Tab-separated table of C-alpha atoms in Angstrom:
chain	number	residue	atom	x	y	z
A	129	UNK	CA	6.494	-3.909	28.053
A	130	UNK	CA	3.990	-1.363	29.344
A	131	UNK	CA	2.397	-2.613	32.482
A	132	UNK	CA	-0.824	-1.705	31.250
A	133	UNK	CA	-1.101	-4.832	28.959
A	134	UNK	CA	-2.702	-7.932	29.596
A	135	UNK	CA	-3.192	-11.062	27.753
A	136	UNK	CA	-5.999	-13.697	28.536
A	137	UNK	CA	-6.537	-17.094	26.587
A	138	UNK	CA	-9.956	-19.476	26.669
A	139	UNK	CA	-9.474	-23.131	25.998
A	140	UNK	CA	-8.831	-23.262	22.226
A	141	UNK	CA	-5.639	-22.881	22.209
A	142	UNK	CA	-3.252	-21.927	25.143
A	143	UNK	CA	0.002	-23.232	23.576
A	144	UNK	CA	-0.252	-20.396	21.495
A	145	UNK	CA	-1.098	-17.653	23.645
A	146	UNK	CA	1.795	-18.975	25.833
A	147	UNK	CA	3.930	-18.611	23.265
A	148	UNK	CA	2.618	-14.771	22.193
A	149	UNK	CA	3.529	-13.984	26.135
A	150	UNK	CA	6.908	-15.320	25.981
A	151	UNK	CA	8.064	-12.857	22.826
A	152	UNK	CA	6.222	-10.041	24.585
A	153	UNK	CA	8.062	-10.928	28.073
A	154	UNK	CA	4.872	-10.569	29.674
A	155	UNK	CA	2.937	-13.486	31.704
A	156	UNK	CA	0.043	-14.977	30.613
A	157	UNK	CA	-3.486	-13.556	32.819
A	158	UNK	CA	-5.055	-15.900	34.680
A	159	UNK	CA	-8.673	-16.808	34.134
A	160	UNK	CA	-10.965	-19.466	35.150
A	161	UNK	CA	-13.251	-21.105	32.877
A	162	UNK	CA	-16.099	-23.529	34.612
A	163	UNK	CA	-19.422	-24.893	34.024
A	164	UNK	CA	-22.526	-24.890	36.401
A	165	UNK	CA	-23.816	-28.600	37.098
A	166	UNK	CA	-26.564	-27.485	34.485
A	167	UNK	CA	-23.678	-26.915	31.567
A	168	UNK	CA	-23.766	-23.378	31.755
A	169	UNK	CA	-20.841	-21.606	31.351
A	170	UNK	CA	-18.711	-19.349	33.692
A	171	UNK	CA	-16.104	-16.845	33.201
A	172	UNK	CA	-13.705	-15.466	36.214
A	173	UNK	CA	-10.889	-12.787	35.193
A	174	UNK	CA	-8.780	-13.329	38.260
A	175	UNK	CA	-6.608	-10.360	37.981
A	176	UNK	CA	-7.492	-6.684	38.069
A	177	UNK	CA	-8.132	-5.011	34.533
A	178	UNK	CA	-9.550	-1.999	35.258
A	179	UNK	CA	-8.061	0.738	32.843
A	180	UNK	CA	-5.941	-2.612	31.262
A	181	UNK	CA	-5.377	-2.799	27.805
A	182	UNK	CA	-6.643	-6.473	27.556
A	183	UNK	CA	-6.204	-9.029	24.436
A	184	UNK	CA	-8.167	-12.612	24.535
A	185	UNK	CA	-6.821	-15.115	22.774
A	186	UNK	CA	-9.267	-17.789	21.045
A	187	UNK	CA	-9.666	-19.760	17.984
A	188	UNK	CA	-13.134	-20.894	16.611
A	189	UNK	CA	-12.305	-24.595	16.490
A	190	UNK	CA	-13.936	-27.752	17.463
A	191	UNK	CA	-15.998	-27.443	19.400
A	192	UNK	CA	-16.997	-24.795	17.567
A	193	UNK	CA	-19.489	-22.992	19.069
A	194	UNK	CA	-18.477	-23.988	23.064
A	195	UNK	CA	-15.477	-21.490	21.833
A	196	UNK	CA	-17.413	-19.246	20.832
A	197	UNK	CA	-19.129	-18.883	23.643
A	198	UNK	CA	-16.239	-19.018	26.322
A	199	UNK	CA	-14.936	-16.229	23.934
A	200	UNK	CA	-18.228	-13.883	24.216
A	201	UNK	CA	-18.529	-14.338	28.055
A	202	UNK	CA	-14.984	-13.824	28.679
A	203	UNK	CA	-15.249	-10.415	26.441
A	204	UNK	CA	-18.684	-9.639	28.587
A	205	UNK	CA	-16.536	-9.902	31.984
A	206	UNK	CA	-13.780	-8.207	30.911
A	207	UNK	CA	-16.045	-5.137	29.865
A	208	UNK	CA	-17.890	-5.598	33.709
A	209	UNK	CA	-14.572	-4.816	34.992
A	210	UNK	CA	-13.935	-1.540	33.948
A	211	UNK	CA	-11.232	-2.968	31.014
A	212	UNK	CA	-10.515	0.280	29.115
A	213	UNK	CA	-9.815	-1.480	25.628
A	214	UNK	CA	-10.614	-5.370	24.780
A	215	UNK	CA	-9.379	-6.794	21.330
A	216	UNK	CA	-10.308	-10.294	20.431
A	217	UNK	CA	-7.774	-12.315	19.206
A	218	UNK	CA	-9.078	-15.040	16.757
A	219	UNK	CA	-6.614	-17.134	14.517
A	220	UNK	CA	-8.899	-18.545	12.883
A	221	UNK	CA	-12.450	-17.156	12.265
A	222	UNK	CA	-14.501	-19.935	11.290
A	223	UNK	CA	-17.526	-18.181	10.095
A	224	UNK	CA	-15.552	-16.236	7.559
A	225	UNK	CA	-16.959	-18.962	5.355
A	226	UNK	CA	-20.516	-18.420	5.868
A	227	UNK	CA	-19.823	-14.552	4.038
A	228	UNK	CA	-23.054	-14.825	1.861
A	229	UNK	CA	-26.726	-15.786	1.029
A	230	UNK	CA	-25.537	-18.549	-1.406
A	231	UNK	CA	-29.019	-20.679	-0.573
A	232	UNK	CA	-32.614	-19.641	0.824
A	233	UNK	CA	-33.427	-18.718	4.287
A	234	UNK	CA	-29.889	-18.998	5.926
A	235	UNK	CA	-28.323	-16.926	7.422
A	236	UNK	CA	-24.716	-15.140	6.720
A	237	UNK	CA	-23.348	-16.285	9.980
A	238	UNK	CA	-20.053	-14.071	9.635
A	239	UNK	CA	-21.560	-11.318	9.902
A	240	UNK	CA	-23.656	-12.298	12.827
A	241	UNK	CA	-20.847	-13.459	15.145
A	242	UNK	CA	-19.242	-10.298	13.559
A	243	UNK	CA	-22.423	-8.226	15.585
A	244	UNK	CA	-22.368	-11.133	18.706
A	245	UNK	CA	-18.634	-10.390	19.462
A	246	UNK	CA	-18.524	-6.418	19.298
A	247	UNK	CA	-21.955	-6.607	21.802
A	248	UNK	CA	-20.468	-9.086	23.970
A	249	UNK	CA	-17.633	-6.347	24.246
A	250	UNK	CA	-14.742	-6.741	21.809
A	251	UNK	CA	-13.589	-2.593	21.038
A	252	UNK	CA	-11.120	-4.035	18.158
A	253	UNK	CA	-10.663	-7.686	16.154
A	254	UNK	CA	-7.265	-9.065	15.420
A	255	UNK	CA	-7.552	-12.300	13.212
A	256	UNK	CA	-5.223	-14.257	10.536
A	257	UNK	CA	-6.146	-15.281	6.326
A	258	UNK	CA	-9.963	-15.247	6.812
A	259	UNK	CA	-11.180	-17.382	3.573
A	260	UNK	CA	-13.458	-14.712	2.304
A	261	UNK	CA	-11.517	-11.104	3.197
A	262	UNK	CA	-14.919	-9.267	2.495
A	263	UNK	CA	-15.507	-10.644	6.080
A	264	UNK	CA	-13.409	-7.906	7.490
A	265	UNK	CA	-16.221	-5.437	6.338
A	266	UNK	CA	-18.723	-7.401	8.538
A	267	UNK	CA	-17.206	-5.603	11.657
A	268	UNK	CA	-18.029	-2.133	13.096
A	269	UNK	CA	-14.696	-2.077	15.176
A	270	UNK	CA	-11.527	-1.999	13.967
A	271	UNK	CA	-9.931	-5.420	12.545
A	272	UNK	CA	-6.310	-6.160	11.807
A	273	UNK	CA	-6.299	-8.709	9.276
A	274	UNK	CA	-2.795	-10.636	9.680
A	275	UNK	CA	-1.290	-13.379	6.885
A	276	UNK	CA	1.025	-16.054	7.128
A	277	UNK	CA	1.717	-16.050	3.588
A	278	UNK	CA	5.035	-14.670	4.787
A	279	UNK	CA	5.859	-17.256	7.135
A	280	UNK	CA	4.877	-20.350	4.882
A	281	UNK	CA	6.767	-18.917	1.895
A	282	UNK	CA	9.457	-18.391	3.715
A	283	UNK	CA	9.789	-22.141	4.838
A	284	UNK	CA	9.169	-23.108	1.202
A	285	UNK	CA	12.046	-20.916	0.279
A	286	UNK	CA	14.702	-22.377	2.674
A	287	UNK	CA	14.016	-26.134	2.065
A	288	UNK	CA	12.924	-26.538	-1.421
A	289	UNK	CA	14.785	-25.472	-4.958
A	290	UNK	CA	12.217	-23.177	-6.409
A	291	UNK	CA	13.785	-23.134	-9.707
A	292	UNK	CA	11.476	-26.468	-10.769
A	293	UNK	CA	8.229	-25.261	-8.515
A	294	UNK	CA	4.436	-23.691	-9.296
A	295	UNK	CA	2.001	-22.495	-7.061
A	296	UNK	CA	-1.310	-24.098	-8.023
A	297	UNK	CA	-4.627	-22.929	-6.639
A	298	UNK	CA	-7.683	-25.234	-5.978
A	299	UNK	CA	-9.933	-23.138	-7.802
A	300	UNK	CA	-10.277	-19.838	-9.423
A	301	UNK	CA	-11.602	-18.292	-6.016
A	302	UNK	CA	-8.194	-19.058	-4.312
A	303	UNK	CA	-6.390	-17.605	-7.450
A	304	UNK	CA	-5.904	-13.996	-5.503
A	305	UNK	CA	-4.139	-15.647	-2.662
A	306	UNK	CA	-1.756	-18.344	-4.563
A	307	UNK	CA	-0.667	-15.209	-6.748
A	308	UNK	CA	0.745	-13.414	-3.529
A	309	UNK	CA	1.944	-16.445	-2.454
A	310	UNK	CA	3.854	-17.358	-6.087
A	311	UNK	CA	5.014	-13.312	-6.292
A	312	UNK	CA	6.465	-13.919	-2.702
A	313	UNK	CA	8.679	-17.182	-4.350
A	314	UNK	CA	8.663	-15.543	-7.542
A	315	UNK	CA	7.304	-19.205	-8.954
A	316	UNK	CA	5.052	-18.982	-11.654
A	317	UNK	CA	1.425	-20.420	-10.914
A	318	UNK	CA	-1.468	-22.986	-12.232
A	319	UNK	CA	-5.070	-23.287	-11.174
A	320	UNK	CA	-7.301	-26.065	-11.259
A	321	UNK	CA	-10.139	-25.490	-13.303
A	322	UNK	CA	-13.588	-27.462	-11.929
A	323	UNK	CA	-16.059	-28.798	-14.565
A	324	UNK	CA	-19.249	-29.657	-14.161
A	325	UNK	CA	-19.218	-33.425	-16.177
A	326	UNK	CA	-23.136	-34.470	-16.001
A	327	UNK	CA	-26.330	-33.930	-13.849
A	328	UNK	CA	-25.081	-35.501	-10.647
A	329	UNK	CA	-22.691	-32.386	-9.926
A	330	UNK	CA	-19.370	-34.707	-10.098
A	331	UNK	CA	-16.439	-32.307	-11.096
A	332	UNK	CA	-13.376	-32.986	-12.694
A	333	UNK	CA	-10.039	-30.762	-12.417
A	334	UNK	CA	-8.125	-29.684	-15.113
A	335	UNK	CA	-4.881	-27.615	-14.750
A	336	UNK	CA	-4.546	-24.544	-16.143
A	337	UNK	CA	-0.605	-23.548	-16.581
A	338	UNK	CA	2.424	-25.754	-16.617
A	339	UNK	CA	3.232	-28.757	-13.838
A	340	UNK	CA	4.390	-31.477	-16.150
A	341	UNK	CA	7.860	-32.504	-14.648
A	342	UNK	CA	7.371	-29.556	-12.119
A	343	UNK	CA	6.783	-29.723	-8.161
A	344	UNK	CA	3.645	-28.484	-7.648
A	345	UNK	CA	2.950	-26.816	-4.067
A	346	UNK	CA	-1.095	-26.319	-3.087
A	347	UNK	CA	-1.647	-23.191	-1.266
A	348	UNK	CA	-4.594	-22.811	0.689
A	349	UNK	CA	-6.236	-20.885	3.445
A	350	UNK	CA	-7.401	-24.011	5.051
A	351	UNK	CA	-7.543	-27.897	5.367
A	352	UNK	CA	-10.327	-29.160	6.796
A	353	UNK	CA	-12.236	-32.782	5.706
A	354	UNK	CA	-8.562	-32.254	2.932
A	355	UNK	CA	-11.596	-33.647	0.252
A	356	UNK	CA	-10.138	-30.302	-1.919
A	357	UNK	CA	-6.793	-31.053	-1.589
A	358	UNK	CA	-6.802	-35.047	-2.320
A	359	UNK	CA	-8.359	-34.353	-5.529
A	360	UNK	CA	-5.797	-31.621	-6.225
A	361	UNK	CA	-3.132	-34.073	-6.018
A	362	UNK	CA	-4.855	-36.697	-7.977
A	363	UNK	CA	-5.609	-34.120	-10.935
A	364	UNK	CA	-1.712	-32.638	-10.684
A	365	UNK	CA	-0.565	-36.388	-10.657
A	366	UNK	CA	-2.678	-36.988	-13.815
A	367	UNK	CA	-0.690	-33.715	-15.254
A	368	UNK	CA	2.636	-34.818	-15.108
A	369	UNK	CA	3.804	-33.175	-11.961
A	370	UNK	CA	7.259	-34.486	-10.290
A	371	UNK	CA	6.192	-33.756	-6.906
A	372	UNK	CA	3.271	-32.621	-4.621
A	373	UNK	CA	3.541	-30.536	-1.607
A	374	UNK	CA	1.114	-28.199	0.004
A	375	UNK	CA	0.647	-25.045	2.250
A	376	UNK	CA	-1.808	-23.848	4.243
A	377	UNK	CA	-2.457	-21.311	7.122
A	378	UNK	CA	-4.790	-23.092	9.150
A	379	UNK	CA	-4.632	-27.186	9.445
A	380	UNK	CA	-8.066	-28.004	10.759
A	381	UNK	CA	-7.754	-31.086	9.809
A	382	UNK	CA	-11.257	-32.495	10.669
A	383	UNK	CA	-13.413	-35.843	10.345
A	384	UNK	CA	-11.494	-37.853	7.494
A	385	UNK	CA	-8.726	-35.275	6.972
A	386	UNK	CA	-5.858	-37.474	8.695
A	387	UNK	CA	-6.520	-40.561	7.016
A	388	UNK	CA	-6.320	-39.241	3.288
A	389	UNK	CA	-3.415	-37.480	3.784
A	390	UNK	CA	-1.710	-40.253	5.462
A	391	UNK	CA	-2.149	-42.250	2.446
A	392	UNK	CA	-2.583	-39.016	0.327
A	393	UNK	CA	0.594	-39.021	-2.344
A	394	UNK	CA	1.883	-35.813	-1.395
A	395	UNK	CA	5.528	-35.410	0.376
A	396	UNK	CA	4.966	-32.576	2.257
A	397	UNK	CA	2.166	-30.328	4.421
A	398	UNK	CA	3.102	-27.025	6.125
A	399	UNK	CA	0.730	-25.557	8.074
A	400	UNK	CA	0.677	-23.045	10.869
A	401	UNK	CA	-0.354	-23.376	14.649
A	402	UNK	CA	-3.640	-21.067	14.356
A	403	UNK	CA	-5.000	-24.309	15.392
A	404	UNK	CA	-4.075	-26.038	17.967
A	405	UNK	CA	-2.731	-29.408	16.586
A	406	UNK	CA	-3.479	-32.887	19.097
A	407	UNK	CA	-1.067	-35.371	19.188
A	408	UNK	CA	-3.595	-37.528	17.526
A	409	UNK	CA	-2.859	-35.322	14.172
A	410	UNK	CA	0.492	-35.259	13.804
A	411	UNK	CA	2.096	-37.421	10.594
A	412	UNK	CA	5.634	-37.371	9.702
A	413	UNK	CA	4.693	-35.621	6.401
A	414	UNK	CA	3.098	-32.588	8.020
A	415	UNK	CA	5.248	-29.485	9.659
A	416	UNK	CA	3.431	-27.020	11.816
A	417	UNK	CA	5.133	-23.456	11.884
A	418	UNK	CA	4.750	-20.851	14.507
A	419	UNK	CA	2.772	-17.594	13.869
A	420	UNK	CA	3.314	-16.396	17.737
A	421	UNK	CA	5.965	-14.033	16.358
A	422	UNK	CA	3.512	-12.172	13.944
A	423	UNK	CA	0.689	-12.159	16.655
A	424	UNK	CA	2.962	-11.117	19.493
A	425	UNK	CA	4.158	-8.239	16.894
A	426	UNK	CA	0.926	-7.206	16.250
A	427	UNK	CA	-0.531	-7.254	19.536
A	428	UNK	CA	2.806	-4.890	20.785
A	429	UNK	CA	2.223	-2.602	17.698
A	430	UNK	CA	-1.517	-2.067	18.803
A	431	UNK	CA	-0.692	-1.488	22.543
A	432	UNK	CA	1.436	1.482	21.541
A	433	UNK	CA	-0.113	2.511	18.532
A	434	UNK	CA	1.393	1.997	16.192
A	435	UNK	CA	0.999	0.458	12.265
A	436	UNK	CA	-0.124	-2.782	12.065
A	437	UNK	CA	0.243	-2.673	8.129
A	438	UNK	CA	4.337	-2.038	8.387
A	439	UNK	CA	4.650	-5.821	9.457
A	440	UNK	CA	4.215	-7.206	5.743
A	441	UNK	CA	6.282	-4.020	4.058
């Protein structure tokens, strides 16, 4: 590997920028991340960058916006000293759900962390499934946009018989992504159509396509509060379907997620380590899989410039 790169990593998640180093062959950069007795934040790169290409890793997770900022002052130093190309490297980007006006006087925060991080000194963005991909327009600097639809299909392939499972999608908005998901299977899919019922805004799901005797497998970007996904499997129960499983790129897994899906009837939850997963999250019924492969590939493709896009051909 080309002495040249460098690869940093703030506090979100280490395990997986440890892991990106070990498939590059390359040691992970040391940095030191403090606070002032006033809770102000500091940022030492303890290794010389000058001229370096340099990649930070860090994923906008709890706390959210602590990670943010580690990430923006870490990009800031690197810039001071004379770095000659920094690319953020975000797993998961957070803000990709605030993509638009959708209520008065707010703002469209993905696009303003878009502007933070390219002032704060990012020259190019690497990220994985952002949940609205018109995100990727926010940003003046280059972005490679990365999926683990691969990787999760793949798992799905090698420990399930497909000829008895359908994709289903949450919603019509996630309809795009389950169909590359389903054409990577070659499964056929169903969506859950929402209904508004009365005035108080309650919704209830009805499936659109065929799970009756089927097993059904959820595909989502993300699991967060897993509110979506509980009702999913109570509406695909209600349909008929044999079995319940689900997929998703990044397990957030927040407030109440851990608790419905302990109890949640679904026999299986694959997610991806995008987010770093405590030990206090881990249930028998969940699997995490690895995306340090794809990163690592990406990150070695960009050093030497070459295509990105050729990963998923």
């Amino acid at each position: 590997m080309n002495d040249a790169l460098r690869i940093f990593a703030c506090n979100s998640n280490p395990a997986l920028a440890n892991e990106i180093c070990a498939k590059l062959g390359i040691p992970l950069s040391p940095v030191e991340i403090s606070r002032f007795s006033n809770d102000n934040l500091q940022v030492q790169i303890r290794e010389n960058v000058r001229e370096r290409d340099v990649f930070v890793v860090q994923a906008f997770t709890e706390p959210v916006s602590d990670h943010i900022m580690e990430l923006m002052i870490t990009l800031d130093a690197l810039r001071s000293a004379s770095a000659r190309r920094v690319t953020a490297v975000i797993p998961y980007y957070s803000y990709a759900r605030s993509d638009k006006k959708d209520a008065p006087r707010i703002s469209i925060t993905g696009r303003l962390i878009a502007d933070m991080l390219i002032t704060a000194g990012a020259n190019r963005v690497l990220t994985m499934d952002l949940h609205a991909e018109q995100v990727h327009g926010f940003f003046s600097v280059p972005v490679d946009h990365l999926t683990a639809i691969p990787t999760i299909a793949e798992h799905f392939r090698r420990n399930h018989d497909l000829a008895n499972m359908v994709a289903v999608a949450t919603d019509a908005g996630g309809a795009k992504r389950v169909g590359r998901f389903s054409e990577r299977l070659d499964i056929p899919m169903a969506i859950i159509d929402k209904r508004r019922v009365d005035d108080t805004s309650v919704k209830q799901g009805h499936v659109v396509g065929d799970v009756k005797g089927r097993d059904a497998v959820i595909f989502e970007d993300e699991i967060s509060t897993a509110g979506t996904l509980l009702s999913t499997i109570e509406t695909l129960r209600a349909a008929g379907a044999r079995s319940v499983h689900a997929g998703a790129v990044h397990g957030v897994l927040c407030g109440p997620a851990i608790e419905r899906l302990r109890n949640a009837p679904i026999e299986s939850i694959v997610v991806t380590n995008t987010v770093h997963m405590p030990p206090g999250k881990h249930l028998d019924k969940i699997t995490q899989l690895t995306v340090a492969p794809l990163f690592a590939a990406a990150i070695e493709r960009i050093h030497s410039g070459e295509s990105v896009g050729a990963l998923f051909e």
